[in-house]
Short mmCIF file of C-alpha atoms and ligand atoms in Angstrom, two decimals:
data_model
loop_
_atom_site.label_atom_id
_atom_site.label_comp_id
_atom_site.label_asym_id
_atom_site.label_seq_id
_atom_site.Cartn_x
_atom_site.Cartn_y
_atom_site.Cartn_z
CA MET A 186 -24.05 10.69 8.11
CA VAL A 187 -21.05 8.92 6.58
CA ASN A 188 -18.26 11.08 5.18
CA LEU A 189 -15.08 9.37 4.02
CA LYS A 190 -13.45 12.39 2.38
CA ASN A 191 -9.67 12.39 3.03
CA LYS A 192 -9.92 9.19 5.10
CA ASP A 193 -6.89 6.91 4.95
CA ILE A 194 -7.73 3.25 4.29
CA ILE A 195 -5.14 1.42 6.34
CA SER A 196 -7.00 -1.24 8.31
CA ILE A 197 -10.53 -2.58 8.16
CA ARG A 198 -10.54 -1.94 11.93
CA ASP A 199 -10.74 1.78 11.14
CA PHE A 200 -14.21 1.34 9.57
CA THR A 201 -17.57 1.21 11.29
CA ILE A 202 -20.27 -1.11 10.00
CA GLU A 203 -22.09 1.98 8.65
CA GLU A 204 -18.99 3.02 6.67
CA ILE A 205 -18.51 -0.50 5.31
CA LEU A 206 -22.14 -0.70 4.14
CA TYR A 207 -21.89 2.81 2.68
CA ILE A 208 -18.98 1.72 0.43
CA LEU A 209 -20.75 -1.50 -0.59
CA ASN A 210 -23.86 0.49 -1.51
CA MET A 211 -21.84 3.07 -3.41
CA ALA A 212 -20.05 0.31 -5.35
CA ALA A 213 -23.41 -1.21 -6.29
CA ASP A 214 -24.66 2.23 -7.31
CA MET A 215 -21.59 2.87 -9.51
CA GLU A 216 -21.27 -0.60 -11.05
CA GLY A 217 -21.91 -0.52 -14.77
CA HIS A 218 -22.23 3.27 -14.89
CA SER A 219 -19.80 5.62 -16.57
CA TYR A 220 -18.31 8.63 -14.74
CA PRO A 221 -15.65 9.93 -17.15
CA GLU A 222 -15.48 13.39 -15.52
CA LEU A 223 -15.72 12.52 -11.82
CA LEU A 224 -11.99 12.54 -11.00
CA LYS A 225 -10.79 14.65 -13.92
CA GLY A 226 -7.59 16.48 -12.95
CA LYS A 227 -6.84 14.11 -10.05
CA VAL A 228 -3.75 11.89 -9.98
CA LEU A 229 -3.44 8.49 -8.31
CA ALA A 230 0.05 7.18 -7.44
CA THR A 231 0.28 3.38 -7.13
CA LEU A 232 3.45 2.28 -5.32
CA PHE A 233 3.97 -1.48 -5.18
CA PHE A 234 6.87 -3.01 -3.26
CA GLU A 235 5.41 -6.52 -3.72
CA PRO A 236 4.01 -8.14 -6.89
CA SER A 237 0.37 -7.61 -7.80
CA THR A 238 -1.95 -8.14 -10.74
CA ARG A 239 -5.48 -7.54 -9.42
CA THR A 240 -5.03 -4.82 -6.84
CA ARG A 241 -2.75 -2.53 -8.83
CA MET A 242 -4.47 -2.98 -12.17
CA SER A 243 -8.01 -2.65 -10.81
CA PHE A 244 -7.10 0.53 -8.89
CA GLU A 245 -5.50 1.97 -12.01
CA SER A 246 -8.42 0.93 -14.20
CA ALA A 247 -10.93 2.37 -11.70
CA MET A 248 -9.08 5.69 -11.61
CA LYS A 249 -9.02 5.93 -15.40
CA LEU A 250 -12.71 5.02 -15.67
CA LEU A 251 -13.43 7.96 -13.34
CA GLY A 252 -11.47 10.34 -15.59
CA GLY A 253 -8.34 10.53 -13.40
CA GLU A 254 -4.68 9.98 -14.20
CA VAL A 255 -2.26 7.39 -12.82
CA ILE A 256 1.44 7.45 -12.01
CA SER A 257 2.95 4.21 -10.86
CA PHE A 258 5.86 2.03 -9.95
CA ALA A 259 5.81 -1.72 -9.53
CA GLU A 260 9.60 -2.07 -9.61
CA PRO A 261 11.02 -0.23 -6.58
CA GLY A 262 14.45 -1.25 -7.90
CA ALA A 263 14.00 1.29 -10.68
CA THR A 264 13.43 4.18 -8.24
CA SER A 265 15.80 6.25 -6.10
CA LEU A 266 14.96 4.01 -3.13
CA VAL A 267 17.88 1.87 -4.31
CA LYS A 268 20.16 4.87 -3.74
CA GLY A 269 19.20 4.75 -0.07
CA GLU A 270 16.23 7.13 -0.05
CA SER A 271 13.90 6.38 2.85
CA LEU A 272 10.24 5.41 2.36
CA LYS A 273 9.26 8.55 4.31
CA ASP A 274 11.22 10.82 1.97
CA ALA A 275 9.93 9.05 -1.14
CA ILE A 276 6.33 9.38 0.10
CA LYS A 277 6.79 13.11 0.84
CA ILE A 278 8.05 13.64 -2.71
CA ILE A 279 5.24 11.63 -4.32
CA GLU A 280 2.71 13.60 -2.25
CA GLY A 281 3.72 16.58 -4.36
CA TYR A 282 2.92 14.70 -7.58
CA SER A 283 -0.43 13.15 -6.70
CA ASP A 284 -3.77 13.50 -4.91
CA ILE A 285 -3.97 9.99 -3.43
CA ILE A 286 -1.52 7.12 -2.90
CA VAL A 287 -2.15 3.37 -3.06
CA LEU A 288 0.73 1.54 -1.35
CA ARG A 289 1.58 -2.16 -1.10
CA HIS A 290 4.58 -2.97 1.09
CA PHE A 291 6.19 -6.08 2.53
CA LEU A 292 6.51 -4.43 5.97
CA GLU A 293 3.50 -4.43 8.30
CA GLY A 294 2.77 -0.83 9.23
CA ALA A 295 4.37 0.82 6.19
CA PRO A 296 1.05 2.29 4.92
CA ARG A 297 0.29 3.63 8.43
CA LEU A 298 3.73 5.28 8.49
CA ALA A 299 3.02 6.80 5.07
CA ALA A 300 -0.39 8.08 6.17
CA ASP A 301 1.12 9.65 9.30
CA THR A 302 3.80 11.33 7.17
CA ILE A 303 1.70 13.08 4.51
CA SER A 304 -1.66 14.83 4.31
CA ILE A 305 -3.13 13.30 1.14
CA PRO A 306 -5.09 10.02 1.59
CA VAL A 307 -3.15 6.74 1.67
CA ILE A 308 -4.76 3.41 0.80
CA ASN A 309 -3.17 0.19 2.04
CA ALA A 310 -3.01 -2.31 -0.84
CA GLY A 311 -1.61 -5.01 1.47
CA ASP A 312 1.12 -4.72 4.13
CA GLY A 313 3.03 -7.91 4.80
CA THR A 314 0.90 -10.44 6.65
CA ASN A 315 -1.19 -7.76 8.34
CA GLN A 316 -4.12 -6.25 6.40
CA HIS A 317 -5.57 -5.88 2.90
CA PRO A 318 -8.65 -3.74 3.57
CA THR A 319 -9.70 -2.96 -0.01
CA GLN A 320 -9.67 -6.70 -0.79
CA THR A 321 -12.05 -7.07 2.15
CA PHE A 322 -14.47 -4.55 0.68
CA LEU A 323 -14.61 -6.50 -2.57
CA ASP A 324 -14.85 -9.82 -0.70
CA LEU A 325 -17.84 -8.49 1.24
CA TYR A 326 -19.35 -7.12 -1.97
CA THR A 327 -19.02 -10.54 -3.60
CA ILE A 328 -20.54 -12.38 -0.63
CA LEU A 329 -23.41 -9.90 -0.49
CA ARG A 330 -24.06 -10.37 -4.21
CA ALA A 331 -23.85 -14.15 -3.99
CA LYS A 332 -25.83 -14.68 -0.78
CA GLY A 333 -28.12 -11.63 -0.66
CA SER A 334 -27.02 -10.79 2.90
CA LEU A 335 -23.97 -10.69 5.12
CA GLU A 336 -25.94 -11.45 8.26
CA GLY A 337 -25.41 -14.66 10.20
CA LEU A 338 -23.55 -16.67 7.58
CA SER A 339 -21.38 -19.69 8.30
CA VAL A 340 -18.03 -18.90 6.71
CA GLY A 341 -15.07 -21.25 6.36
CA PHE A 342 -11.50 -20.03 5.90
CA LEU A 343 -9.11 -22.53 4.33
CA GLY A 344 -5.36 -22.49 3.68
CA ASP A 345 -2.81 -20.02 4.97
CA LEU A 346 -4.52 -18.45 7.95
CA LYS A 347 -1.27 -17.51 9.69
CA TYR A 348 0.20 -15.26 7.00
CA GLY A 349 -2.97 -14.50 5.01
CA ARG A 350 -3.67 -10.77 5.27
CA THR A 351 -6.91 -11.12 3.31
CA VAL A 352 -8.14 -13.64 5.89
CA HIS A 353 -7.20 -11.37 8.81
CA SER A 354 -9.05 -8.39 7.32
CA LEU A 355 -12.13 -10.34 6.24
CA ALA A 356 -12.59 -12.20 9.53
CA TYR A 357 -12.54 -8.89 11.39
CA ALA A 358 -15.11 -7.38 9.01
CA LEU A 359 -17.47 -10.36 9.10
CA ALA A 360 -17.53 -10.18 12.89
CA HIS A 361 -19.67 -7.04 12.49
CA PHE A 362 -22.60 -9.01 11.07
CA PRO A 363 -21.94 -11.45 12.94
CA CYS A 364 -20.94 -14.67 11.16
CA GLN A 365 -19.93 -18.06 12.54
CA MET A 366 -16.37 -18.88 11.45
CA PHE A 367 -14.60 -22.18 10.77
CA PHE A 368 -10.83 -21.94 10.44
CA VAL A 369 -9.35 -24.88 8.51
CA SER A 370 -5.59 -25.19 8.12
CA HIS A 371 -2.47 -27.22 8.70
CA PRO A 372 -1.68 -26.91 12.43
CA SER A 373 1.35 -24.74 11.65
CA LEU A 374 -0.77 -22.24 9.70
CA ARG A 375 -3.49 -21.46 12.23
CA MET A 376 -5.01 -17.98 12.73
CA PRO A 377 -2.78 -15.77 14.92
CA VAL A 378 -3.76 -16.07 18.59
CA ASP A 379 -4.26 -12.32 19.00
CA GLN A 380 -6.78 -12.31 16.15
CA LEU A 381 -8.69 -15.21 17.66
CA GLU A 382 -8.73 -13.40 21.02
CA GLU A 383 -10.13 -10.32 19.30
CA LEU A 384 -12.91 -12.36 17.67
CA LYS A 385 -13.72 -13.98 21.00
CA GLU A 386 -13.94 -10.60 22.72
CA ARG A 387 -16.34 -9.47 19.98
CA GLY A 388 -18.56 -12.48 20.66
CA VAL A 389 -17.84 -14.38 17.44
CA LYS A 390 -18.45 -18.13 17.45
CA TYR A 391 -15.51 -19.87 15.82
CA SER A 392 -13.75 -23.24 15.72
CA GLU A 393 -10.47 -24.57 14.32
CA HIS A 394 -10.13 -27.69 12.17
CA ASP A 395 -7.59 -29.75 10.22
CA SER A 396 -10.12 -31.14 7.75
CA PHE A 397 -12.35 -29.23 5.33
CA GLU A 398 -14.48 -32.33 4.76
CA GLU A 399 -15.62 -32.44 8.40
CA ILE A 400 -17.24 -28.97 8.27
CA SER A 401 -18.09 -28.55 4.56
CA HIS A 402 -21.81 -29.33 5.06
CA ARG A 403 -22.16 -26.45 7.54
CA LEU A 404 -20.81 -23.68 5.29
CA ASP A 405 -22.59 -20.99 3.32
CA VAL A 406 -19.29 -19.61 2.06
CA LEU A 407 -15.73 -20.91 1.84
CA TYR A 408 -12.85 -18.43 1.62
CA CYS A 409 -9.96 -20.44 0.19
CA THR A 410 -6.42 -19.05 0.14
CA ARG A 411 -3.03 -19.94 -1.30
CA ILE A 412 -0.24 -21.14 0.99
CA GLN A 413 2.17 -18.28 0.41
CA GLN A 414 5.63 -19.65 -0.23
CA GLU A 415 7.14 -16.16 -0.13
CA ARG A 416 6.17 -15.69 3.55
CA PHE A 417 8.21 -18.67 4.80
CA ALA A 418 11.65 -17.82 6.17
CA ASP A 419 12.60 -21.52 5.98
CA PRO A 420 11.88 -23.33 2.65
CA VAL A 421 11.79 -26.64 4.54
CA GLU A 422 8.75 -25.41 6.49
CA TYR A 423 6.97 -24.56 3.22
CA GLU A 424 7.74 -28.03 1.82
CA LYS A 425 6.02 -29.55 4.88
CA VAL A 426 2.70 -27.78 4.22
CA LYS A 427 2.52 -27.24 0.45
CA GLY A 428 -0.28 -29.09 -1.27
CA THR A 429 -2.08 -29.75 2.03
CA TYR A 430 -5.47 -28.89 0.50
CA ARG A 431 -6.72 -29.29 -3.04
CA LEU A 432 -10.34 -28.47 -3.85
CA SER A 433 -11.82 -29.90 -7.03
CA LYS A 434 -15.23 -30.33 -8.61
CA GLY A 435 -15.16 -34.04 -7.78
CA LEU A 436 -14.32 -33.41 -4.14
CA ILE A 437 -17.06 -30.80 -3.64
CA GLU A 438 -19.68 -32.85 -5.48
CA GLY A 439 -18.84 -35.82 -3.27
CA LEU A 440 -19.55 -33.82 -0.11
CA LYS A 441 -22.93 -32.77 1.22
CA VAL A 442 -22.43 -29.03 0.68
CA LYS A 443 -25.42 -26.69 0.79
CA PRO A 444 -27.03 -26.14 -2.63
CA ASP A 445 -26.13 -22.44 -2.63
CA PHE A 446 -22.63 -22.94 -1.21
CA LYS A 447 -20.11 -20.45 -2.67
CA ILE A 448 -16.32 -20.51 -2.90
CA LEU A 449 -14.28 -17.30 -2.86
CA HIS A 450 -10.53 -16.92 -3.30
CA PRO A 451 -8.58 -13.64 -3.38
CA LEU A 452 -6.32 -15.18 -6.06
CA PRO A 453 -3.75 -15.91 -7.35
CA ARG A 454 -4.18 -19.66 -6.86
CA VAL A 455 -1.45 -22.24 -7.12
CA ASP A 456 -2.55 -25.83 -6.47
CA GLU A 457 -5.21 -25.46 -3.78
CA MET A 458 -8.11 -25.06 -6.20
CA ASP A 459 -8.43 -27.15 -9.33
CA GLU A 460 -9.63 -25.56 -12.59
CA SER A 461 -12.44 -28.15 -12.67
CA LEU A 462 -14.19 -26.00 -10.04
CA ASP A 463 -14.34 -22.94 -12.28
CA GLU A 464 -17.45 -23.94 -14.20
CA THR A 465 -19.41 -25.07 -11.14
CA PRO A 466 -22.11 -22.87 -9.54
CA TYR A 467 -19.98 -22.78 -6.39
CA ALA A 468 -17.18 -20.71 -7.93
CA VAL A 469 -17.47 -16.94 -7.57
CA TYR A 470 -13.76 -16.05 -7.46
CA PHE A 471 -13.51 -14.60 -10.96
CA GLN A 472 -16.59 -12.47 -10.26
CA GLN A 473 -14.89 -11.51 -7.00
CA ALA A 474 -11.76 -10.28 -8.83
CA LYS A 475 -13.94 -8.33 -11.29
CA SER A 476 -15.68 -6.60 -8.38
CA GLY A 477 -12.37 -4.87 -7.74
CA ILE A 478 -13.45 -2.29 -10.30
CA PRO A 479 -16.76 -1.03 -8.80
CA VAL A 480 -15.46 -1.33 -5.25
CA ARG A 481 -12.25 0.59 -5.94
CA LYS A 482 -14.18 3.18 -7.99
CA ALA A 483 -16.36 3.74 -4.92
CA LEU A 484 -13.37 3.96 -2.57
CA LEU A 485 -11.52 6.45 -4.78
CA ALA A 486 -14.62 8.59 -5.32
CA ALA A 487 -15.52 8.60 -1.61
CA VAL A 488 -12.02 9.34 -0.30
CA LEU A 489 -11.46 12.08 -2.87
CA GLY A 490 -14.80 13.61 -1.92
CA ALA A 491 -16.14 13.38 -5.48
CA LYS A 492 -19.33 11.41 -4.79
CA GLU A 493 -21.80 10.76 -2.01
CA LEU A 494 -24.67 8.35 -1.84
N1 CP B 139 -5.95 -10.47 -4.40
C1 CP B 139 -4.81 -9.79 -4.58
O1 CP B 139 -4.37 -8.98 -3.74
O2 CP B 139 -4.21 -10.03 -5.79
P1 CP B 139 -2.89 -9.36 -6.31
O3 CP B 139 -1.76 -9.79 -5.40
O4 CP B 139 -2.72 -9.84 -7.71
O5 CP B 139 -3.06 -7.86 -6.23
#
């Protein structure tokens, strides 16, 4: 019996396969249905210390669609944090104004610290290069919708595998099913060694590559990511790797990809994925972003104890 009431969502590692499937099923159950009373009287606080379009707005939209209210800041510079208030103190104060907190922070571990500090649920909306668990739920939801199953897929990861928190979370989750993984990146942007060790210990078959073309024919799904300029301490290092990969309709059509091959991307994109791909049957990334609504509705409803399957 799965019960996620009052559960913090900090890392995908904190979820069993049963809990993951429960949320995916609840999202499917809620998609397209209206629940204007479900979270009436509840308040969500969204606290974003890094920029966001999809995560913040889809959480806020989901809360409103469930009848709840939202308080928010996306400009920490306009809060009393600039006067020297600590994150712990700010979180304790906001606990008194809300029923649940969604927090994005540039420091790995900040959402865990917040969850350990207060008693209302905390949801990690991305902490540095570490984890982005709610993105993983919607990535899994999109793959399930596109492929009909999560079992035994061949999944490629392309781009910034070193700093990409969405990659780190998704690879861990897909190991449950289990999937074969192909990690494609510039040599300086490989998956962190500790994460590869973890996959190996869990029995995942994986390989590392420089070239997407050499493994494209083997993939059911490609998870493409942006090379994140903002994560590089040295701009010279970014200049060395920027533009390394550029997917386009012409490139994909020239390769022997599987007929039902699908491309996901957490977005935003910069130059790694050409707009010519958007109208191809391979592209599911806009659908993926849209799935933020049913998935985050399910997460809010489950954690606030308002709905069960
Ligand atoms: N995918 C994602 O996290 O997008 P945002 O940074 O716009 O929230």
